[in-house]
Amino acid sequence: MKKLVILGSTGSIGTQALQIAAASEDLQVVGLAAGSSWEPAVEQARQHGAPVVALADAGAAERARSAWDGRVLGGEEGIRELIASAGADLVLNGMVGAAGLGPTVVALGEGIDVALANKESLVIGGELTMALAEAAGARLLPVDSEHSALFQLLGAEQPGTVERLVLTASGGPFRGRTDLEGVSVADALAHPTWRMGGRITIDSATLMNKGFEAIEAHHLFGVPHERIEVVVHPQSIVHSLVDLNDGATLAHLGYPDMRVPISYALHFPERADVDVPRLDLAAVGELTFERPDTETFACLRLAREAGEAGGTAPCVLNAADEVAVAAFLEGRIGFTAIAAAIERVLEGMPAQPVAHFEDLFAVDAEARRRTEEEVWGLTTV
Ligand code: MG
């Protein structure tokens, strides 16, 4: 029986992970963590028999305590305590944004494997996070669909046989367009194939999400940036590909459904039954591929440059993106201003080497402050 802690349990990934755990005889949920939505978190704990709930928002933790007899931990230190004290064999990190890095560090530091749905843990802190996992003997199991695909494809390969990783991108709602000046928030939120939260949906529309995924893949699989490619594939049936040294290319296919990669990460190295529709290629009919337009979708270029620069650059990239996307979602700046703001902030904060996680937290804060200033300058209303 694998003991599981789920961080971000009330989000989309967390909710699906909980359903998979409930249906599995091999997984036992020993703790849940959420931000401020204490009522759904307590309801989940009741329903799934989780003895501990941690809430990042201390006020929400207070209210949960008065409504539930189980153990409630509060604040960021509450989440750290949950990870360190719940006796977990595996922590699923489904938290959103830079806030997910700290909990990943705590889990790995305790030698606990992490099923990683929080991209920022690797985008911001990739070098340090991978070094920590290695030193602690803990494993990072990717939950992101593309990385789960690569992880499965690479599983049986000997070192030195991999020539290239190819990440597929749906292209988002604006694929094929070159005039994105006046697009609305509603247009940008209408993602063609995946249903996700606000920020990641905007990141998919700008292709920043794919840029983050390339950085994530670089760290997870130790492949240099120049050997990681992005190809636009609107049907989202091929989740990623691997080119090998003998000319073979391996691909991972399936309908887009996050339950498949979540189940794989939770049950690894086993596989469990997942009740999803089986791929019918004749019904799909056609799979198409095209090169990304990095001129219109400047975020993909910015992410590539930040990844190659390394050090603090991906941390700046992520912080600037979080602030710029929030400003777009609030209607304060236009869609194309997202990339413009990020580029200005990256230019003003050239890459520095990173020695400690604390360095990253300081850089993250500084990049957010600078992006707020850029956003003021770009405000349209
Ligand atoms: Mg993805």
Tab-separated table of C-alpha atoms and ligand atoms in Angstrom:
chain	number	residue	atom	x	y	z
A	1	MET	CA	0.000	0.000	0.000
A	2	LYS	CA	1.482	3.303	-1.143
A	3	LYS	CA	0.765	6.240	1.182
A	4	LEU	CA	-0.126	9.370	-0.746
A	5	VAL	CA	-0.290	13.083	0.108
A	6	ILE	CA	-2.062	15.284	-2.437
A	7	LEU	CA	-1.122	18.986	-2.616
A	8	GLY	CA	-3.636	21.145	-4.462
A	9	SER	CA	-6.342	18.549	-3.798
A	10	THR	CA	-9.249	20.810	-4.780
A	11	GLY	CA	-7.759	21.724	-8.169
A	12	SER	CA	-8.308	19.840	-11.408
A	13	ILE	CA	-5.266	17.518	-11.112
A	14	GLY	CA	-5.779	17.000	-7.369
A	15	THR	CA	-9.439	16.088	-7.770
A	16	GLN	CA	-8.669	13.556	-10.496
A	17	ALA	CA	-5.776	12.120	-8.456
A	18	LEU	CA	-8.117	11.645	-5.511
A	19	GLN	CA	-10.604	9.748	-7.696
A	20	ILE	CA	-7.820	7.525	-9.019
A	21	ALA	CA	-6.574	6.861	-5.484
A	22	ALA	CA	-10.117	6.058	-4.308
A	23	ALA	CA	-10.504	3.483	-7.076
A	24	SER	CA	-7.111	1.887	-6.375
A	25	GLU	CA	-6.372	-0.850	-3.856
A	26	ASP	CA	-2.695	0.143	-3.881
A	27	LEU	CA	-3.053	3.776	-2.828
A	28	GLN	CA	-4.021	5.222	0.531
A	29	VAL	CA	-4.544	8.977	0.936
A	30	VAL	CA	-2.866	10.099	4.184
A	31	GLY	CA	-3.101	13.874	3.747
A	32	LEU	CA	-4.563	16.659	1.634
A	33	ALA	CA	-3.490	20.246	1.129
A	34	ALA	CA	-5.312	23.165	-0.476
A	35	GLY	CA	-5.045	26.948	-0.542
A	36	SER	CA	-8.082	28.681	0.946
A	37	SER	CA	-11.001	26.491	-0.198
A	38	TRP	CA	-11.402	24.703	3.118
A	39	GLU	CA	-14.947	23.442	2.639
A	40	PRO	CA	-14.221	21.254	-0.410
A	41	ALA	CA	-10.942	20.117	1.176
A	42	VAL	CA	-12.676	19.008	4.394
A	43	GLU	CA	-15.388	17.318	2.337
A	44	GLN	CA	-12.692	15.423	0.399
A	45	ALA	CA	-10.984	14.383	3.646
A	46	ARG	CA	-14.295	13.077	5.052
A	47	GLN	CA	-15.134	11.229	1.874
A	48	HIS	CA	-11.701	9.658	1.369
A	49	GLY	CA	-10.775	9.083	5.009
A	50	ALA	CA	-7.747	11.393	4.960
A	51	PRO	CA	-6.729	12.099	8.585
A	52	VAL	CA	-4.945	15.444	7.976
A	53	VAL	CA	-5.754	18.560	5.951
A	54	ALA	CA	-3.341	21.472	5.497
A	55	LEU	CA	-4.562	24.847	4.256
A	56	ALA	CA	-2.085	27.466	3.067
A	57	ASP	CA	-4.491	30.201	4.147
A	58	ALA	CA	-4.328	30.414	7.962
A	59	GLY	CA	-7.835	31.897	8.253
A	60	ALA	CA	-9.277	29.056	6.191
A	61	ALA	CA	-7.443	26.583	8.463
A	62	GLU	CA	-9.114	28.221	11.464
A	63	ARG	CA	-12.579	27.782	9.950
A	64	ALA	CA	-11.811	24.175	8.948
A	65	ARG	CA	-10.790	23.422	12.557
A	66	SER	CA	-14.144	24.525	13.905
A	67	ALA	CA	-16.021	22.477	11.292
A	68	TRP	CA	-14.088	19.197	11.325
A	69	ASP	CA	-12.689	16.836	13.972
A	70	GLY	CA	-9.645	15.749	11.942
A	71	ARG	CA	-6.189	17.301	12.187
A	72	VAL	CA	-5.883	20.686	10.456
A	73	LEU	CA	-2.570	22.408	9.743
A	74	GLY	CA	-2.356	26.036	8.630
A	75	GLY	CA	-0.060	28.301	6.631
A	76	GLU	CA	2.937	27.436	4.482
A	77	GLU	CA	4.605	25.806	7.486
A	78	GLY	CA	1.470	23.662	7.864
A	79	ILE	CA	1.971	22.311	4.354
A	80	ARG	CA	5.629	21.610	5.140
A	81	GLU	CA	4.613	19.802	8.324
A	82	LEU	CA	2.036	17.722	6.458
A	83	ILE	CA	4.662	16.584	3.949
A	84	ALA	CA	7.243	15.780	6.618
A	85	SER	CA	4.918	14.101	9.139
A	86	ALA	CA	2.212	12.225	7.214
A	87	GLY	CA	4.396	9.177	6.530
A	88	ALA	CA	3.929	9.586	2.766
A	89	ASP	CA	5.660	7.372	0.198
A	90	LEU	CA	4.584	9.734	-2.562
A	91	VAL	CA	3.556	13.400	-2.703
A	92	LEU	CA	1.466	14.516	-5.658
A	93	ASN	CA	2.205	18.205	-6.153
A	94	GLY	CA	-0.735	19.713	-8.017
A	95	MET	CA	-0.198	23.241	-6.682
A	96	VAL	CA	-0.298	26.137	-9.114
A	97	GLY	CA	2.573	28.550	-9.733
A	98	ALA	CA	5.811	29.387	-7.972
A	99	ALA	CA	4.215	28.529	-4.601
A	100	GLY	CA	4.641	24.852	-5.532
A	101	LEU	CA	8.445	24.948	-5.490
A	102	GLY	CA	8.841	25.039	-1.679
A	103	PRO	CA	6.713	21.923	-1.065
A	104	THR	CA	8.603	19.999	-3.788
A	105	VAL	CA	11.875	20.895	-2.066
A	106	VAL	CA	10.536	19.743	1.317
A	107	ALA	CA	9.316	16.405	-0.051
A	108	LEU	CA	12.518	15.637	-1.962
A	109	GLY	CA	14.586	16.741	1.040
A	110	GLU	CA	12.717	14.137	3.117
A	111	GLY	CA	13.576	11.527	0.488
A	112	ILE	CA	9.930	11.263	-0.616
A	113	ASP	CA	9.113	10.666	-4.292
A	114	VAL	CA	7.157	13.484	-5.946
A	115	ALA	CA	4.523	13.037	-8.664
A	116	LEU	CA	5.027	16.431	-10.225
A	117	ALA	CA	2.197	18.419	-11.798
A	118	ASN	CA	3.725	21.721	-10.654
A	119	LYS	CA	5.857	22.841	-13.615
A	120	GLU	CA	7.383	25.727	-11.716
A	121	SER	CA	9.312	23.330	-9.461
A	122	LEU	CA	11.492	22.576	-12.485
A	123	VAL	CA	11.107	25.773	-14.524
A	124	ILE	CA	12.248	27.984	-11.633
A	125	GLY	CA	14.483	25.671	-9.677
A	126	GLY	CA	15.402	22.946	-12.182
A	127	GLU	CA	19.118	22.640	-11.524
A	128	LEU	CA	18.789	22.711	-7.727
A	129	THR	CA	15.644	20.578	-7.648
A	130	MET	CA	17.217	17.811	-9.744
A	131	ALA	CA	20.411	17.910	-7.665
A	132	LEU	CA	18.355	17.652	-4.471
A	133	ALA	CA	16.359	14.682	-5.793
A	134	GLU	CA	19.574	12.921	-6.739
A	135	ALA	CA	21.224	13.613	-3.384
A	136	ALA	CA	18.165	12.501	-1.408
A	137	GLY	CA	17.547	9.408	-3.542
A	138	ALA	CA	14.009	10.568	-4.319
A	139	ARG	CA	12.315	10.303	-7.669
A	140	LEU	CA	10.460	12.931	-9.705
A	141	LEU	CA	7.581	11.333	-11.603
A	142	PRO	CA	6.148	13.667	-14.243
A	143	VAL	CA	2.372	14.164	-14.358
A	144	ASP	CA	2.295	16.632	-17.257
A	145	SER	CA	0.985	14.664	-20.254
A	146	GLU	CA	3.974	15.377	-22.527
A	147	HIS	CA	6.538	14.509	-19.871
A	148	SER	CA	4.680	11.408	-18.792
A	149	ALA	CA	4.776	10.353	-22.451
A	150	LEU	CA	8.531	11.003	-22.665
A	151	PHE	CA	9.132	9.252	-19.339
A	152	GLN	CA	7.312	6.162	-20.616
A	153	LEU	CA	9.100	6.259	-23.985
A	154	LEU	CA	12.536	6.682	-22.437
A	155	GLY	CA	12.014	4.028	-19.776
A	156	ALA	CA	13.598	1.164	-21.678
A	157	GLU	CA	16.279	3.127	-23.516
A	158	GLN	CA	19.976	2.899	-22.727
A	159	PRO	CA	21.826	6.157	-21.968
A	160	GLY	CA	23.305	7.739	-25.089
A	161	THR	CA	20.660	6.503	-27.522
A	162	VAL	CA	18.395	9.558	-27.385
A	163	GLU	CA	19.053	12.140	-30.099
A	164	ARG	CA	16.066	14.414	-29.741
A	165	LEU	CA	12.886	14.969	-27.752
A	166	VAL	CA	9.845	16.349	-29.560
A	167	LEU	CA	7.102	17.948	-27.488
A	168	THR	CA	3.743	18.332	-29.170
A	169	ALA	CA	1.636	21.473	-28.706
A	170	SER	CA	-2.040	21.846	-29.590
A	171	GLY	CA	-1.274	25.381	-30.784
A	172	GLY	CA	-4.033	26.798	-28.575
A	173	PRO	CA	-7.050	28.831	-29.730
A	174	PHE	CA	-4.977	31.224	-31.897
A	175	ARG	CA	-3.124	28.686	-34.021
A	176	GLY	CA	-2.611	30.004	-37.556
A	177	ARG	CA	-3.340	33.615	-36.609
A	178	THR	CA	-0.770	36.399	-36.791
A	179	ASP	CA	-2.880	39.345	-35.532
A	180	LEU	CA	-3.394	38.881	-31.808
A	181	GLU	CA	-3.556	42.541	-30.819
A	182	GLY	CA	-7.224	42.741	-29.886
A	183	VAL	CA	-8.071	39.223	-28.678
A	184	SER	CA	-10.250	39.059	-25.571
A	185	VAL	CA	-9.838	37.115	-22.333
A	186	ALA	CA	-12.786	34.908	-23.330
A	187	ASP	CA	-11.134	34.131	-26.710
A	188	ALA	CA	-7.887	33.190	-24.960
A	189	LEU	CA	-9.661	30.963	-22.414
A	190	ALA	CA	-11.349	28.894	-25.147
A	191	HIS	CA	-8.747	26.112	-25.393
A	192	PRO	CA	-9.538	23.589	-28.146
A	193	THR	CA	-8.514	20.283	-26.518
A	194	TRP	CA	-7.571	20.520	-22.831
A	195	ARG	CA	-9.758	21.917	-20.040
A	196	MET	CA	-7.536	23.619	-17.446
A	197	GLY	CA	-7.370	26.557	-15.042
A	198	GLY	CA	-7.122	30.255	-15.977
A	199	ARG	CA	-3.387	30.856	-16.012
A	200	ILE	CA	-2.335	27.617	-17.718
A	201	THR	CA	-4.989	28.153	-20.388
A	202	ILE	CA	-3.550	31.602	-21.154
A	203	ASP	CA	-0.046	30.092	-21.097
A	204	SER	CA	-1.289	27.601	-23.691
A	205	ALA	CA	-2.708	30.403	-25.841
A	206	THR	CA	0.648	32.281	-25.791
A	207	LEU	CA	2.606	28.976	-26.110
A	208	MET	CA	4.507	29.959	-22.948
A	209	ASN	CA	3.232	26.702	-21.471
A	210	LYS	CA	5.122	24.776	-24.147
A	211	GLY	CA	8.214	26.851	-23.488
A	212	PHE	CA	7.975	25.941	-19.788
A	213	GLU	CA	7.524	22.299	-20.746
A	214	ALA	CA	10.705	22.352	-22.833
A	215	ILE	CA	12.627	23.685	-19.812
A	216	GLU	CA	10.994	21.030	-17.634
A	217	ALA	CA	11.966	18.293	-20.136
A	218	HIS	CA	15.556	19.558	-20.230
A	219	HIS	CA	15.860	19.047	-16.464
A	220	LEU	CA	13.859	15.823	-16.157
A	221	PHE	CA	15.639	13.991	-18.948
A	222	GLY	CA	19.023	15.723	-19.057
A	223	VAL	CA	18.717	16.630	-22.753
A	224	PRO	CA	20.231	19.946	-23.929
A	225	HIS	CA	17.840	22.644	-25.161
A	226	GLU	CA	19.078	22.466	-28.752
A	227	ARG	CA	17.936	18.831	-28.882
A	228	ILE	CA	14.389	19.578	-27.657
A	229	GLU	CA	11.896	20.585	-30.323
A	230	VAL	CA	8.287	21.713	-30.300
A	231	VAL	CA	5.863	20.703	-33.037
A	232	VAL	CA	2.280	21.930	-33.286
A	233	HIS	CA	-0.224	19.075	-33.428
A	234	PRO	CA	-3.802	20.377	-33.095
A	235	GLN	CA	-5.480	17.006	-32.454
A	236	SER	CA	-3.401	16.432	-29.258
A	237	ILE	CA	-3.373	12.664	-29.908
A	238	VAL	CA	0.427	12.267	-30.065
A	239	HIS	CA	1.659	13.442	-26.662
A	240	SER	CA	5.387	13.481	-27.437
A	241	LEU	CA	8.070	11.723	-29.478
A	242	VAL	CA	11.642	10.532	-29.032
A	243	ASP	CA	14.208	10.251	-31.832
A	244	LEU	CA	16.809	7.515	-31.250
A	245	ASN	CA	20.318	7.082	-32.645
A	246	ASP	CA	19.335	4.290	-35.044
A	247	GLY	CA	16.748	6.411	-36.855
A	248	ALA	CA	13.759	5.064	-34.944
A	249	THR	CA	11.184	7.541	-33.619
A	250	LEU	CA	8.935	6.487	-30.747
A	251	ALA	CA	5.598	8.204	-30.129
A	252	HIS	CA	3.112	8.068	-27.259
A	253	LEU	CA	-0.543	8.316	-28.289
A	254	GLY	CA	-3.963	8.547	-26.710
A	255	TYR	CA	-6.966	10.828	-26.392
A	256	PRO	CA	-6.142	13.861	-24.253
A	257	ASP	CA	-7.181	12.750	-20.760
A	258	MET	CA	-5.147	13.647	-17.668
A	259	ARG	CA	-6.284	10.535	-15.809
A	260	VAL	CA	-3.802	8.485	-17.860
A	261	PRO	CA	-0.604	10.354	-16.856
A	262	ILE	CA	-1.879	10.873	-13.286
A	263	SER	CA	-2.529	7.153	-12.884
A	264	TYR	CA	0.877	6.289	-14.327
A	265	ALA	CA	2.696	8.612	-11.917
A	266	LEU	CA	0.715	7.374	-8.903
A	267	HIS	CA	1.142	3.662	-9.653
A	268	PHE	CA	4.680	3.738	-11.084
A	269	PRO	CA	6.392	1.337	-11.730
A	270	GLU	CA	3.115	-0.599	-12.032
A	271	ARG	CA	0.235	0.178	-14.367
A	272	ALA	CA	-3.372	0.152	-13.239
A	273	ASP	CA	-6.647	-0.127	-15.158
A	274	VAL	CA	-7.974	3.279	-16.197
A	275	ASP	CA	-11.461	3.499	-17.611
A	276	VAL	CA	-10.918	5.904	-20.509
A	277	PRO	CA	-11.967	5.492	-24.148
A	278	ARG	CA	-9.406	3.502	-26.172
A	279	LEU	CA	-7.822	5.267	-29.116
A	280	ASP	CA	-9.583	4.695	-32.430
A	281	LEU	CA	-7.248	6.143	-35.061
A	282	ALA	CA	-9.632	5.420	-37.927
A	283	ALA	CA	-12.267	7.516	-36.135
A	284	VAL	CA	-9.733	10.310	-35.567
A	285	GLY	CA	-8.914	10.064	-39.274
A	286	GLU	CA	-6.141	12.594	-39.565
A	287	LEU	CA	-3.154	13.692	-37.500
A	288	THR	CA	-1.485	16.917	-38.623
A	289	PHE	CA	1.747	18.636	-37.628
A	290	GLU	CA	3.264	22.067	-38.277
A	291	ARG	CA	6.142	24.191	-37.024
A	292	PRO	CA	5.338	26.757	-34.324
A	293	ASP	CA	5.219	30.436	-35.311
A	294	THR	CA	7.678	31.935	-32.818
A	295	GLU	CA	7.238	35.421	-34.241
A	296	THR	CA	3.545	35.650	-33.390
A	297	PHE	CA	3.979	33.505	-30.285
A	298	ALA	CA	7.001	35.321	-28.878
A	299	CYS	CA	6.642	33.624	-25.475
A	300	LEU	CA	7.926	30.362	-26.961
A	301	ARG	CA	11.075	32.157	-28.157
A	302	LEU	CA	11.498	33.929	-24.789
A	303	ALA	CA	11.239	30.623	-22.920
A	304	ARG	CA	13.781	28.990	-25.204
A	305	GLU	CA	16.214	31.881	-24.676
A	306	ALA	CA	15.684	31.842	-20.910
A	307	GLY	CA	16.192	28.079	-20.810
A	308	GLU	CA	19.441	28.341	-22.747
A	309	ALA	CA	20.643	31.219	-20.554
A	310	GLY	CA	19.881	29.092	-17.469
A	311	GLY	CA	20.643	30.280	-13.913
A	312	THR	CA	18.083	32.834	-12.738
A	313	ALA	CA	16.579	33.466	-16.208
A	314	PRO	CA	13.823	30.811	-16.106
A	315	CYS	CA	12.847	32.035	-12.611
A	316	VAL	CA	12.490	35.594	-13.979
A	317	LEU	CA	10.572	34.232	-16.970
A	318	ASN	CA	8.062	32.448	-14.749
A	319	ALA	CA	7.549	35.296	-12.271
A	320	ALA	CA	7.078	37.830	-15.087
A	321	ASP	CA	4.627	35.496	-16.801
A	322	GLU	CA	2.558	34.979	-13.632
A	323	VAL	CA	2.199	38.739	-13.139
A	324	ALA	CA	1.600	39.581	-16.816
A	325	VAL	CA	-0.997	36.826	-17.256
A	326	ALA	CA	-2.829	37.943	-14.106
A	327	ALA	CA	-2.887	41.499	-15.502
A	328	PHE	CA	-4.282	40.202	-18.808
A	329	LEU	CA	-6.966	38.151	-17.004
A	330	GLU	CA	-7.943	41.278	-15.037
A	331	GLY	CA	-8.304	43.210	-18.309
A	332	ARG	CA	-5.435	45.556	-17.472
A	333	ILE	CA	-3.238	44.749	-20.498
A	334	GLY	CA	-3.791	43.295	-23.960
A	335	PHE	CA	-2.770	39.806	-25.057
A	336	THR	CA	0.386	40.811	-26.937
A	337	ALA	CA	1.510	42.917	-23.974
A	338	ILE	CA	2.098	39.686	-22.006
A	339	ALA	CA	5.174	38.791	-24.086
A	340	ALA	CA	6.243	42.448	-24.328
A	341	ALA	CA	6.280	42.844	-20.525
A	342	ILE	CA	8.128	39.561	-19.987
A	343	GLU	CA	10.773	40.442	-22.578
A	344	ARG	CA	11.452	43.831	-20.946
A	345	VAL	CA	11.838	42.252	-17.515
A	346	LEU	CA	14.159	39.528	-18.848
A	347	GLU	CA	16.289	42.194	-20.544
A	348	GLY	CA	16.566	44.102	-17.275
A	349	MET	CA	17.565	41.045	-15.229
A	350	PRO	CA	20.324	39.142	-17.076
A	351	ALA	CA	20.883	35.517	-16.019
A	352	GLN	CA	22.948	34.978	-12.870
A	353	PRO	CA	24.179	31.642	-11.523
A	354	VAL	CA	22.055	30.112	-8.749
A	355	ALA	CA	23.599	28.561	-5.656
A	356	HIS	CA	20.662	28.338	-3.217
A	357	PHE	CA	16.882	28.166	-3.349
A	358	GLU	CA	16.830	31.426	-1.323
A	359	ASP	CA	18.472	33.202	-4.288
A	360	LEU	CA	15.520	32.149	-6.406
A	361	PHE	CA	12.920	33.436	-3.970
A	362	ALA	CA	14.624	36.875	-3.996
A	363	VAL	CA	14.861	36.911	-7.808
A	364	ASP	CA	11.224	35.828	-8.055
A	365	ALA	CA	10.126	38.762	-5.864
A	366	GLU	CA	12.250	41.271	-7.776
A	367	ALA	CA	10.956	40.029	-11.150
A	368	ARG	CA	7.358	40.350	-9.932
A	369	ARG	CA	7.976	43.933	-8.781
A	370	ARG	CA	9.534	44.876	-12.124
A	371	THR	CA	6.744	43.222	-14.100
A	372	GLU	CA	4.126	45.197	-12.149
A	373	GLU	CA	5.952	48.354	-13.259
A	374	GLU	CA	5.996	47.193	-16.888
A	375	VAL	CA	2.304	46.346	-16.664
A	376	TRP	CA	1.552	49.894	-15.464
A	377	GLY	CA	3.337	51.222	-18.539
A	378	LEU	CA	1.394	48.909	-20.848
A	379	THR	CA	-2.048	49.363	-19.285
A	380	THR	CA	-4.706	49.843	-21.932
A	381	VAL	CA	-7.678	50.955	-19.802
B	1	MG	MG	1.269	19.701	-20.944
